[in-house]
Amino acid sequence: MTEPIRARGGSGQRSRSSIVDVARQAGVSVATVSRALRGMANVSADTRERVLRAAAELSYTASPLASGLVTGRIRSVGVVAPYAGRWFFAEVMHGIEEALREHGYDLVLHVLADPARRARFFTELPLRRRVDAVAVVALPLEQAELDVLTGLGVPLASVGEPLEGMHGERIDNVAAARLAVDHLVNLGHRRIAMIGGDPDGPEHFRVPRLRAQGYTEALQGAGLTVLPNWQLDGRYTARGGELAMTSLLSQPGGRPTAVFCQSDEMAFGALKALRRSGLRCPDDVSIVGMDDHELAETFDVTTVAQPVARQGAQAARWLIDQLDRSAEQEPDGDAGQAADGGSADVSWHQVRLVLRGSTGPCPA
Amino acid sequence: MTEPIRARGGSGQRSRSSIVDVARQAGVSVATVSRALRGMANVSADTRERVLRAAAELSYTASPLASGLVTGRIRSVGVVAPYAGRWFFAEVMHGIEEALREHGYDLVLHVLADPARRARFFTELPLRRRVDAVAVVALPLEQAELDVLTGLGVPLASVGEPLEGMHGERIDNVAAARLAVDHLVNLGHRRIAMIGGDPDGPEHFRVPRLRAQGYTEALQGAGLTVLPNWQLDGRYTARGGELAMTSLLSQPGGRPTAVFCQSDEMAFGALKALRRSGLRCPDDVSIVGMDDHELAETFDVTTVAQPVARQGAQAARWLIDQLDRSAEQEPDGDAGQAADGGSADVSWHQVRLVLRGSTGPCPA
């Protein structure tokens, strides 16, 4: 990354300071200033403090906008997600932010938490001219919304939810669910229920439907009956999982001996419902979750792990790679067009079964 | 918010479309286009889809940058945090993002996860000219770093960690810890340990020290002895809490009957250590946490709740309020200066004890 130098005077006046001024002020060499400003290890904390203070006093900084004038880039990537404040989102963000920062890009966040916000986003399109690329996280898009994003003419990538016509970083949700349910089948369970999401909900998430498909395929592969009333909506939250499990336990015809929860958060809630009902896990009911939430180990939940932060990081690297390639191809800096065609591939991430204490043999 | 209209032709050509063109293309009235584009409720999904598609085909959008040309604002707020991918961070972000978006501001995220990244941030200062204001989340700053941020000449606010010379949104950490420990004392406990953070760690977080102070004050107020070897570092993680609890249980001289954990995540880990040791909670050992993590209810952990998302939202609103005020005072749009003086106040947020199943009377 180039490091053009900008200076801005404090207290209202505008002046330009050079690295030589900073070195003089701090009483160190220009090379030391350079090392300190790059955050390199071979500079003492005291010297770094002195250089930082001198740079602040002289208002000496590098400006990424000036860099943008050279490269034709804004050096920002937009991240669009349907929610914040959840573990999955925070993990993906963590991965994206770290990868972007390695390449000197800003992360601009847009959370489309309700329909009005979402409609406004796709009409006002605040991303326009503010980002070089866009990552869509766990957000299913309608065709018209997809058209609007494509119209930006910048590289696009999706994480989690499948999106056609756009590069994707995700897991095979059908296979992941089969892995979880096969594990229960192998333990001898025959009465296996599922707690998932509502595939017909207003958000039209596709992951719940894919994981339900894996559940159905695994049961059918084992010659087991698929019961509609053993597939409940847990809203992908701990509270929803608790309510769904409570409902499962009160159904006529006997309870399941094992439950596949489409997310670990719902598994946590299901565990709570079991405890309140005086049932032991896994002695009475086995529970398998999905994702490997950061607390799944703490609460001893068997799960199918997916690399969440890594999917975010790879989406960010893919976007930057597209920008770098198109910059090579088109020196006028019109980065978006080259990335549109032929790049709608999917990078599949491996999942693995993590055995913990919440699953055990089917009770006799 | 004003809504200036910008249009950009697709496929490379530049043309300008008006709302009238969109209405004609979609076969609806201009009023309907306006309602649909604002995401208002009284528009059918079908009509909204048609308007969105027409707007996309005609490349009709509103541009926040054009708005910026009118107001002199970039309409972005920088958020600086020491980590991502944790519940507290995700909650604060959620609150900030929602409040910013209400006012049409972007959120630009900077995570300073390691010393090199941090040094680079404060020297290159990628925020400069890219944001109108900055929120510092859970990040203690050295004086030189604070000077650099102040040098930006934009409104600054902090969330969580106390920062002098800057508006703050936070709780009284000493009082919050006292509340948790007083609860244990009131239950008859006399042997009360603490799992916290390392106040002398490289990040120099101040919250662990403040909460330790509250613990000490509560014990002293009850006439109890403060034992240094009953104050362990749990690194504010579930795993750290588990290790610290395991260590507490193996100390000579008998185990505590109650443990104050400075965060719910550490309380979750402490619960795991108890289970593995064959001890019951609260029959053998009571556990009280802090924060009211989204899973604290699921795992029945008594805690001192703080409003996390609300602190983020109020920091964002405070920053925007500063920008609006200075815009009124200085129509030339030099927003930062007015916000520098006299605004280093603190908005204190209430905490409350949430009684759950992890605390009970001291065993006989």
PDB file of N, CA and C in Angstrom, chain A residues 3 6 8 37 39 48-49 52-53 61-62 64 74-76 85 90-91 93 97 101 106-111 116-117 119-120 123-124 128 130 142 145 147-148 238 268 272 275 295 297-299, chain B residues 1 3 6 8 37 39 48-49 52-53 61-62 65 74-76 85 90-91 93 97 101 106-111 117 119 123-124 126 128 130 142 147 151 238 268 272 275 295 297-299:
ATOM      1  N   GLU A   3       1.790   5.119   0.784  1.00  0.00           N
ATOM      2  CA  GLU A   3       1.508   5.911   1.975  1.00  0.00           C
ATOM      3  C   GLU A   3       1.736   7.381   1.713  1.00  0.00           C
ATOM      4  N   ARG A   6      -0.160  13.441   4.209  1.00  0.00           N
ATOM      5  CA  ARG A   6      -0.994  14.626   4.311  1.00  0.00           C
ATOM      6  C   ARG A   6      -0.729  15.271   5.653  1.00  0.00           C
ATOM      7  N   ARG A   8      -2.176  18.384   8.390  1.00  0.00           N
ATOM      8  CA  ARG A   8      -3.256  19.318   8.674  1.00  0.00           C
ATOM      9  C   ARG A   8      -2.906  20.019   9.965  1.00  0.00           C
ATOM     10  N   LEU A  37       5.846   4.650  13.174  1.00  0.00           N
ATOM     11  CA  LEU A  37       4.544   4.927  12.564  1.00  0.00           C
ATOM     12  C   LEU A  37       3.961   3.686  11.907  1.00  0.00           C
ATOM     13  N   GLY A  39       4.246   0.834  13.292  1.00  0.00           N
ATOM     14  CA  GLY A  39       3.917  -0.095  14.375  1.00  0.00           C
ATOM     15  C   GLY A  39       4.842  -1.289  14.426  1.00  0.00           C
ATOM     16  N   ARG A  48       8.008   5.199  20.786  1.00  0.00           N
ATOM     17  CA  ARG A  48       6.767   5.210  20.029  1.00  0.00           C
ATOM     18  C   ARG A  48       5.850   6.318  20.545  1.00  0.00           C
ATOM     19  N   GLU A  49       5.759   6.403  21.869  1.00  0.00           N
ATOM     20  CA  GLU A  49       4.949   7.441  22.505  1.00  0.00           C
ATOM     21  C   GLU A  49       5.421   8.828  22.061  1.00  0.00           C
ATOM     22  N   LEU A  52       4.534   9.376  18.354  1.00  0.00           N
ATOM     23  CA  LEU A  52       3.083   9.579  18.225  1.00  0.00           C
ATOM     24  C   LEU A  52       2.699  10.994  18.636  1.00  0.00           C
ATOM     25  N   ARG A  53       3.306  11.440  19.772  1.00  0.00           N
ATOM     26  CA  ARG A  53       2.963  12.761  20.282  1.00  0.00           C
ATOM     27  C   ARG A  53       3.431  13.851  19.319  1.00  0.00           C
ATOM     28  N   THR A  61      -0.146  13.133   9.356  1.00  0.00           N
ATOM     29  CA  THR A  61      -0.813  11.848   9.148  1.00  0.00           C
ATOM     30  C   THR A  61      -0.752  11.467   7.682  1.00  0.00           C
ATOM     31  N   ALA A  62      -0.919  10.182   7.451  1.00  0.00           N
ATOM     32  CA  ALA A  62      -1.125   9.710   6.085  1.00  0.00           C
ATOM     33  C   ALA A  62      -2.623   9.678   5.835  1.00  0.00           C
ATOM     34  N   PRO A  64      -5.750   8.008   3.725  1.00  0.00           N
ATOM     35  CA  PRO A  64      -6.187   6.986   2.780  1.00  0.00           C
ATOM     36  C   PRO A  64      -6.960   7.581   1.610  1.00  0.00           C
ATOM     37  N   ILE A  74     -11.908   3.816  -3.312  1.00  0.00           N
ATOM     38  CA  ILE A  74     -12.360   4.479  -2.098  1.00  0.00           C
ATOM     39  C   ILE A  74     -11.768   3.767  -0.891  1.00  0.00           C
ATOM     40  N   ARG A  75     -11.360   2.525  -1.104  1.00  0.00           N
ATOM     41  CA  ARG A  75     -10.816   1.652  -0.058  1.00  0.00           C
ATOM     42  C   ARG A  75     -11.821   1.422   1.062  1.00  0.00           C
ATOM     43  N   SER A  76     -13.059   1.124   0.669  1.00  0.00           N
ATOM     44  CA  SER A  76     -14.100   0.746   1.616  1.00  0.00           C
ATOM     45  C   SER A  76     -14.864  -0.437   1.048  1.00  0.00           C
ATOM     46  N   GLY A  85     -25.634  -7.994  16.692  1.00  0.00           N
ATOM     47  CA  GLY A  85     -25.824  -8.408  18.071  1.00  0.00           C
ATOM     48  C   GLY A  85     -26.034  -9.892  18.243  1.00  0.00           C
ATOM     49  N   ALA A  90     -21.404 -11.424  14.604  1.00  0.00           N
ATOM     50  CA  ALA A  90     -20.193 -10.842  15.178  1.00  0.00           C
ATOM     51  C   ALA A  90     -18.954 -11.602  14.704  1.00  0.00           C
ATOM     52  N   GLU A  91     -19.064 -12.914  14.595  1.00  0.00           N
ATOM     53  CA  GLU A  91     -17.940 -13.730  14.127  1.00  0.00           C
ATOM     54  C   GLU A  91     -17.597 -13.424  12.671  1.00  0.00           C
ATOM     55  N   MET A  93     -18.293 -10.688  10.998  1.00  0.00           N
ATOM     56  CA  MET A  93     -17.750  -9.330  10.975  1.00  0.00           C
ATOM     57  C   MET A  93     -16.284  -9.328  11.366  1.00  0.00           C
ATOM     58  N   GLU A  97     -13.565  -7.890   8.911  1.00  0.00           N
ATOM     59  CA  GLU A  97     -12.840  -6.682   9.297  1.00  0.00           C
ATOM     60  C   GLU A  97     -11.332  -6.924   9.296  1.00  0.00           C
ATOM     61  N   ARG A 101      -8.720  -5.051   6.814  1.00  0.00           N
ATOM     62  CA  ARG A 101      -7.731  -4.166   7.387  1.00  0.00           C
ATOM     63  C   ARG A 101      -6.322  -4.509   6.938  1.00  0.00           C
ATOM     64  N   ASP A 106     -11.570   0.037   4.653  1.00  0.00           N
ATOM     65  CA  ASP A 106     -12.561   0.284   5.695  1.00  0.00           C
ATOM     66  C   ASP A 106     -13.725  -0.679   5.569  1.00  0.00           C
ATOM     67  N   LEU A 107     -14.388  -0.938   6.687  1.00  0.00           N
ATOM     68  CA  LEU A 107     -15.629  -1.713   6.684  1.00  0.00           C
ATOM     69  C   LEU A 107     -16.788  -0.765   7.004  1.00  0.00           C
ATOM     70  N   VAL A 108     -17.736  -0.661   6.097  1.00  0.00           N
ATOM     71  CA  VAL A 108     -18.921   0.170   6.322  1.00  0.00           C
ATOM     72  C   VAL A 108     -20.121  -0.754   6.511  1.00  0.00           C
ATOM     73  N   LEU A 109     -20.751  -0.644   7.681  1.00  0.00           N
ATOM     74  CA  LEU A 109     -21.782  -1.615   8.065  1.00  0.00           C
ATOM     75  C   LEU A 109     -23.196  -1.095   7.799  1.00  0.00           C
ATOM     76  N   HIS A 110     -24.025  -1.976   7.250  1.00  0.00           N
ATOM     77  CA  HIS A 110     -25.449  -1.670   7.068  1.00  0.00           C
ATOM     78  C   HIS A 110     -26.275  -2.831   7.595  1.00  0.00           C
ATOM     79  N   VAL A 111     -27.058  -2.585   8.628  1.00  0.00           N
ATOM     80  CA  VAL A 111     -27.922  -3.621   9.194  1.00  0.00           C
ATOM     81  C   VAL A 111     -29.362  -3.325   8.781  1.00  0.00           C
ATOM     82  N   ALA A 116     -38.904  -1.614   6.545  1.00  0.00           N
ATOM     83  CA  ALA A 116     -38.817  -0.221   6.106  1.00  0.00           C
ATOM     84  C   ALA A 116     -37.358   0.165   5.850  1.00  0.00           C
ATOM     85  N   ARG A 117     -36.511  -0.209   6.786  1.00  0.00           N
ATOM     86  CA  ARG A 117     -35.083   0.057   6.643  1.00  0.00           C
ATOM     87  C   ARG A 117     -34.532  -0.606   5.389  1.00  0.00           C
ATOM     88  N   ALA A 119     -36.206  -1.546   2.617  1.00  0.00           N
ATOM     89  CA  ALA A 119     -36.698  -0.907   1.391  1.00  0.00           C
ATOM     90  C   ALA A 119     -35.928   0.388   1.139  1.00  0.00           C
ATOM     91  N   ARG A 120     -35.705   1.133   2.212  1.00  0.00           N
ATOM     92  CA  ARG A 120     -35.017   2.405   2.076  1.00  0.00           C
ATOM     93  C   ARG A 120     -33.581   2.187   1.597  1.00  0.00           C
ATOM     94  N   THR A 123     -33.398   1.511  -2.110  1.00  0.00           N
ATOM     95  CA  THR A 123     -33.785   2.603  -2.994  1.00  0.00           C
ATOM     96  C   THR A 123     -32.788   3.758  -2.897  1.00  0.00           C
ATOM     97  N   GLU A 124     -32.444   4.116  -1.670  1.00  0.00           N
ATOM     98  CA  GLU A 124     -31.480   5.211  -1.524  1.00  0.00           C
ATOM     99  C   GLU A 124     -30.064   4.739  -1.837  1.00  0.00           C
ATOM    100  N   ARG A 128     -23.644   3.549  -2.688  1.00  0.00           N
ATOM    101  CA  ARG A 128     -23.163   4.042  -3.978  1.00  0.00           C
ATOM    102  C   ARG A 128     -22.069   5.088  -3.804  1.00  0.00           C
ATOM    103  N   ARG A 130     -19.557   4.960  -2.197  1.00  0.00           N
ATOM    104  CA  ARG A 130     -18.913   4.942  -0.893  1.00  0.00           C
ATOM    105  C   ARG A 130     -18.133   3.661  -0.682  1.00  0.00           C
ATOM    106  N   GLU A 142     -34.368 -10.580  -2.621  1.00  0.00           N
ATOM    107  CA  GLU A 142     -35.301 -10.717  -3.731  1.00  0.00           C
ATOM    108  C   GLU A 142     -34.573 -10.334  -5.015  1.00  0.00           C
ATOM    109  N   GLU A 145     -33.919  -6.682  -5.484  1.00  0.00           N
ATOM    110  CA  GLU A 145     -32.846  -6.185  -4.614  1.00  0.00           C
ATOM    111  C   GLU A 145     -31.483  -6.583  -5.172  1.00  0.00           C
ATOM    112  N   ASP A 147     -30.835  -7.103  -8.277  1.00  0.00           N
ATOM    113  CA  ASP A 147     -30.603  -6.262  -9.451  1.00  0.00           C
ATOM    114  C   ASP A 147     -30.028  -4.909  -9.044  1.00  0.00           C
ATOM    115  N   VAL A 148     -30.556  -4.362  -7.954  1.00  0.00           N
ATOM    116  CA  VAL A 148     -30.068  -3.067  -7.492  1.00  0.00           C
ATOM    117  C   VAL A 148     -28.593  -3.169  -7.098  1.00  0.00           C
ATOM    118  N   ALA A 238     -32.287 -18.903  21.458  1.00  0.00           N
ATOM    119  CA  ALA A 238     -32.318 -19.778  22.638  1.00  0.00           C
ATOM    120  C   ALA A 238     -33.743 -19.866  23.191  1.00  0.00           C
ATOM    121  N   PHE A 268     -29.141 -24.659  23.182  1.00  0.00           N
ATOM    122  CA  PHE A 268     -29.036 -24.159  24.560  1.00  0.00           C
ATOM    123  C   PHE A 268     -30.435 -24.036  25.183  1.00  0.00           C
ATOM    124  N   LYS A 272     -32.365 -26.090  28.379  1.00  0.00           N
ATOM    125  CA  LYS A 272     -33.064 -25.455  29.506  1.00  0.00           C
ATOM    126  C   LYS A 272     -34.436 -26.097  29.703  1.00  0.00           C
ATOM    127  N   ARG A 275     -34.069 -29.414  31.401  1.00  0.00           N
ATOM    128  CA  ARG A 275     -33.788 -29.265  32.837  1.00  0.00           C
ATOM    129  C   ARG A 275     -35.062 -28.949  33.607  1.00  0.00           C
ATOM    130  N   LEU A 295     -19.958 -20.784  22.945  1.00  0.00           N
ATOM    131  CA  LEU A 295     -20.300 -21.356  24.242  1.00  0.00           C
ATOM    132  C   LEU A 295     -20.733 -22.816  24.168  1.00  0.00           C
ATOM    133  N   GLU A 297     -18.924 -25.426  23.661  1.00  0.00           N
ATOM    134  CA  GLU A 297     -18.008 -26.248  24.455  1.00  0.00           C
ATOM    135  C   GLU A 297     -18.305 -26.078  25.949  1.00  0.00           C
ATOM    136  N   THR A 298     -18.524 -24.836  26.363  1.00  0.00           N
ATOM    137  CA  THR A 298     -18.796 -24.561  27.779  1.00  0.00           C
ATOM    138  C   THR A 298     -20.022 -25.338  28.267  1.00  0.00           C
ATOM    139  N   PHE A 299     -21.035 -25.455  27.388  1.00  0.00           N
ATOM    140  CA  PHE A 299     -22.260 -26.136  27.812  1.00  0.00           C
ATOM    141  C   PHE A 299     -22.344 -27.552  27.266  1.00  0.00           C
TER     142      PHE A 299
ATOM    143  N   MET B   1     -34.311  14.559   7.179  1.00  0.00           N
ATOM    144  CA  MET B   1     -33.180  14.425   6.251  1.00  0.00           C
ATOM    145  C   MET B   1     -33.613  14.798   4.845  1.00  0.00           C
ATOM    146  N   GLU B   3     -33.498  14.659   0.819  1.00  0.00           N
ATOM    147  CA  GLU B   3     -33.315  13.509  -0.068  1.00  0.00           C
ATOM    148  C   GLU B   3     -33.010  13.952  -1.477  1.00  0.00           C
ATOM    149  N   ARG B   6     -30.128  11.609  -7.205  1.00  0.00           N
ATOM    150  CA  ARG B   6     -29.051  11.416  -8.156  1.00  0.00           C
ATOM    151  C   ARG B   6     -29.446  10.282  -9.081  1.00  0.00           C
ATOM    152  N   ARG B   8     -27.897   7.605 -12.204  1.00  0.00           N
ATOM    153  CA  ARG B   8     -26.702   7.146 -12.886  1.00  0.00           C
ATOM    154  C   ARG B   8     -27.163   6.104 -13.888  1.00  0.00           C
ATOM    155  N   LEU B  37     -40.548   3.843  -1.999  1.00  0.00           N
ATOM    156  CA  LEU B  37     -39.110   4.074  -1.810  1.00  0.00           C
ATOM    157  C   LEU B  37     -38.788   4.398  -0.356  1.00  0.00           C
ATOM    158  N   GLY B  39     -40.247   2.865   2.027  1.00  0.00           N
ATOM    159  CA  GLY B  39     -40.477   1.651   2.808  1.00  0.00           C
ATOM    160  C   GLY B  39     -41.705   1.748   3.687  1.00  0.00           C
ATOM    161  N   ARG B  48     -44.284  -2.715  -4.463  1.00  0.00           N
ATOM    162  CA  ARG B  48     -42.943  -2.350  -4.022  1.00  0.00           C
ATOM    163  C   ARG B  48     -41.901  -2.985  -4.934  1.00  0.00           C
ATOM    164  N   GLU B  49     -42.102  -4.261  -5.228  1.00  0.00           N
ATOM    165  CA  GLU B  49     -41.212  -4.991  -6.127  1.00  0.00           C
ATOM    166  C   GLU B  49     -41.146  -4.285  -7.483  1.00  0.00           C
ATOM    167  N   LEU B  52     -39.258  -0.964  -7.140  1.00  0.00           N
ATOM    168  CA  LEU B  52     -37.825  -1.231  -6.941  1.00  0.00           C
ATOM    169  C   LEU B  52     -37.172  -1.586  -8.273  1.00  0.00           C
ATOM    170  N   ARG B  53     -37.869  -2.439  -9.035  1.00  0.00           N
ATOM    171  CA  ARG B  53     -37.300  -2.888 -10.301  1.00  0.00           C
ATOM    172  C   ARG B  53     -37.173  -1.721 -11.285  1.00  0.00           C
ATOM    173  N   THR B  61     -31.584   6.684  -7.954  1.00  0.00           N
ATOM    174  CA  THR B  61     -31.267   6.559  -6.533  1.00  0.00           C
ATOM    175  C   THR B  61     -31.073   7.928  -5.920  1.00  0.00           C
ATOM    176  N   ALA B  62     -31.223   7.978  -4.606  1.00  0.00           N
ATOM    177  CA  ALA B  62     -30.833   9.163  -3.857  1.00  0.00           C
ATOM    178  C   ALA B  62     -29.395   8.948  -3.394  1.00  0.00           C
ATOM    179  N   LEU B  65     -24.032  11.170  -0.654  1.00  0.00           N
ATOM    180  CA  LEU B  65     -22.885  12.053  -0.893  1.00  0.00           C
ATOM    181  C   LEU B  65     -23.360  13.414  -1.370  1.00  0.00           C
ATOM    182  N   ILE B  74     -19.881  14.283   5.977  1.00  0.00           N
ATOM    183  CA  ILE B  74     -19.602  13.040   5.271  1.00  0.00           C
ATOM    184  C   ILE B  74     -20.692  12.015   5.584  1.00  0.00           C
ATOM    185  N   ARG B  75     -21.375  12.254   6.679  1.00  0.00           N
ATOM    186  CA  ARG B  75     -22.426  11.349   7.172  1.00  0.00           C
ATOM    187  C   ARG B  75     -21.890   9.955   7.473  1.00  0.00           C
ATOM    188  N   SER B  76     -20.739   9.931   8.160  1.00  0.00           N
ATOM    189  CA  SER B  76     -20.173   8.675   8.647  1.00  0.00           C
ATOM    190  C   SER B  76     -19.684   8.873  10.069  1.00  0.00           C
ATOM    191  N   GLY B  85     -16.506  -9.899  17.507  1.00  0.00           N
ATOM    192  CA  GLY B  85     -16.844 -11.303  17.713  1.00  0.00           C
ATOM    193  C   GLY B  85     -17.168 -11.656  19.137  1.00  0.00           C
ATOM    194  N   ALA B  90     -20.859  -6.886  19.937  1.00  0.00           N
ATOM    195  CA  ALA B  90     -21.942  -7.002  18.960  1.00  0.00           C
ATOM    196  C   ALA B  90     -23.173  -6.231  19.421  1.00  0.00           C
ATOM    197  N   GLU B  91     -23.452  -6.266  20.712  1.00  0.00           N
ATOM    198  CA  GLU B  91     -24.603  -5.535  21.254  1.00  0.00           C
ATOM    199  C   GLU B  91     -24.414  -4.020  21.125  1.00  0.00           C
ATOM    200  N   MET B  93     -22.468  -2.431  19.029  1.00  0.00           N
ATOM    201  CA  MET B  93     -22.531  -2.134  17.590  1.00  0.00           C
ATOM    202  C   MET B  93     -23.969  -2.037  17.122  1.00  0.00           C
ATOM    203  N   GLU B  97     -25.330   1.249  15.429  1.00  0.00           N
ATOM    204  CA  GLU B  97     -25.734   1.196  14.021  1.00  0.00           C
ATOM    205  C   GLU B  97     -27.173   1.650  13.844  1.00  0.00           C
ATOM    206  N   ARG B 101     -28.296   4.971  11.775  1.00  0.00           N
ATOM    207  CA  ARG B 101     -29.073   4.792  10.561  1.00  0.00           C
ATOM    208  C   ARG B 101     -30.337   5.630  10.588  1.00  0.00           C
ATOM    209  N   ASP B 106     -23.530   6.514   8.112  1.00  0.00           N
ATOM    210  CA  ASP B 106     -22.834   5.239   7.965  1.00  0.00           C
ATOM    211  C   ASP B 106     -22.038   4.921   9.222  1.00  0.00           C
ATOM    212  N   LEU B 107     -21.813   3.632   9.454  1.00  0.00           N
ATOM    213  CA  LEU B 107     -20.928   3.189  10.530  1.00  0.00           C
ATOM    214  C   LEU B 107     -19.668   2.601   9.895  1.00  0.00           C
ATOM    215  N   VAL B 108     -18.519   3.173  10.214  1.00  0.00           N
ATOM    216  CA  VAL B 108     -17.248   2.661   9.707  1.00  0.00           C
ATOM    217  C   VAL B 108     -16.497   2.033  10.877  1.00  0.00           C
ATOM    218  N   LEU B 109     -16.208   0.736  10.750  1.00  0.00           N
ATOM    219  CA  LEU B 109     -15.676  -0.027  11.885  1.00  0.00           C
ATOM    220  C   LEU B 109     -14.154  -0.179  11.833  1.00  0.00           C
ATOM    221  N   HIS B 110     -13.530   0.026  12.971  1.00  0.00           N
ATOM    222  CA  HIS B 110     -12.090  -0.213  13.104  1.00  0.00           C
ATOM    223  C   HIS B 110     -11.837  -1.064  14.346  1.00  0.00           C
ATOM    224  N   VAL B 111     -11.319  -2.262  14.145  1.00  0.00           N
ATOM    225  CA  VAL B 111     -11.011  -3.153  15.261  1.00  0.00           C
ATOM    226  C   VAL B 111      -9.493  -3.189  15.443  1.00  0.00           C
ATOM    227  N   ARG B 117      -1.447  -3.258  14.780  1.00  0.00           N
ATOM    228  CA  ARG B 117      -2.623  -2.672  14.150  1.00  0.00           C
ATOM    229  C   ARG B 117      -3.002  -1.364  14.844  1.00  0.00           C
ATOM    230  N   ALA B 119      -1.014   0.663  16.650  1.00  0.00           N
ATOM    231  CA  ALA B 119      -0.032   1.721  16.390  1.00  0.00           C
ATOM    232  C   ALA B 119      -0.263   2.312  15.009  1.00  0.00           C
ATOM    233  N   THR B 123      -1.356   6.264  13.814  1.00  0.00           N
ATOM    234  CA  THR B 123      -0.433   7.089  13.039  1.00  0.00           C
ATOM    235  C   THR B 123      -1.012   7.395  11.662  1.00  0.00           C
ATOM    236  N   GLU B 124      -1.535   6.375  11.001  1.00  0.00           N
ATOM    237  CA  GLU B 124      -2.119   6.622   9.672  1.00  0.00           C
ATOM    238  C   GLU B 124      -3.475   7.316   9.794  1.00  0.00           C
ATOM    239  N   PRO B 126      -6.769   6.366   9.624  1.00  0.00           N
ATOM    240  CA  PRO B 126      -7.616   6.219   8.437  1.00  0.00           C
ATOM    241  C   PRO B 126      -8.989   6.882   8.576  1.00  0.00           C
ATOM    242  N   ARG B 128      -9.471  10.001   9.305  1.00  0.00           N
ATOM    243  CA  ARG B 128      -9.409  11.415   8.943  1.00  0.00           C
ATOM    244  C   ARG B 128     -10.117  11.672   7.606  1.00  0.00           C
ATOM    245  N   ARG B 130     -12.862  10.909   6.781  1.00  0.00           N
ATOM    246  CA  ARG B 130     -13.816   9.870   6.406  1.00  0.00           C
ATOM    247  C   ARG B 130     -14.978   9.817   7.373  1.00  0.00           C
ATOM    248  N   GLU B 142      -4.075   5.475  25.606  1.00  0.00           N
ATOM    249  CA  GLU B 142      -2.964   6.220  26.189  1.00  0.00           C
ATOM    250  C   GLU B 142      -3.144   7.698  25.847  1.00  0.00           C
ATOM    251  N   ASP B 147      -4.669  12.201  22.325  1.00  0.00           N
ATOM    252  CA  ASP B 147      -4.310  13.460  21.669  1.00  0.00           C
ATOM    253  C   ASP B 147      -4.529  13.368  20.165  1.00  0.00           C
ATOM    254  N   GLY B 151      -7.146  15.533  18.035  1.00  0.00           N
ATOM    255  CA  GLY B 151      -6.638  16.321  16.915  1.00  0.00           C
ATOM    256  C   GLY B 151      -7.488  16.234  15.668  1.00  0.00           C
ATOM    257  N   ALA B 238     -15.211 -17.390  28.803  1.00  0.00           N
ATOM    258  CA  ALA B 238     -15.783 -18.578  29.446  1.00  0.00           C
ATOM    259  C   ALA B 238     -14.667 -19.554  29.834  1.00  0.00           C
ATOM    260  N   PHE B 268     -20.352 -18.491  33.117  1.00  0.00           N
ATOM    261  CA  PHE B 268     -20.669 -19.718  32.379  1.00  0.00           C
ATOM    262  C   PHE B 268     -19.530 -20.733  32.530  1.00  0.00           C
ATOM    263  N   LYS B 272     -19.300 -24.529  34.467  1.00  0.00           N
ATOM    264  CA  LYS B 272     -18.777 -25.759  33.874  1.00  0.00           C
ATOM    265  C   LYS B 272     -17.786 -26.434  34.826  1.00  0.00           C
ATOM    266  N   ARG B 275     -19.639 -28.186  37.586  1.00  0.00           N
ATOM    267  CA  ARG B 275     -20.237 -29.447  37.123  1.00  0.00           C
ATOM    268  C   ARG B 275     -19.192 -30.546  37.053  1.00  0.00           C
ATOM    269  N   LEU B 295     -27.427 -15.080  26.965  1.00  0.00           N
ATOM    270  CA  LEU B 295     -27.649 -16.462  27.370  1.00  0.00           C
ATOM    271  C   LEU B 295     -27.689 -16.637  28.895  1.00  0.00           C
ATOM    272  N   GLU B 297     -30.010 -15.800  30.938  1.00  0.00           N
ATOM    273  CA  GLU B 297     -31.320 -16.321  31.338  1.00  0.00           C
ATOM    274  C   GLU B 297     -31.413 -17.815  31.013  1.00  0.00           C
ATOM    275  N   THR B 298     -30.939 -18.173  29.819  1.00  0.00           N
ATOM    276  CA  THR B 298     -30.992 -19.578  29.394  1.00  0.00           C
ATOM    277  C   THR B 298     -30.250 -20.470  30.384  1.00  0.00           C
ATOM    278  N   PHE B 299     -29.127 -19.990  30.924  1.00  0.00           N
ATOM    279  CA  PHE B 299     -28.338 -20.816  31.827  1.00  0.00           C
ATOM    280  C   PHE B 299     -28.561 -20.443  33.287  1.00  0.00           C
TER     281      PHE B 299
END
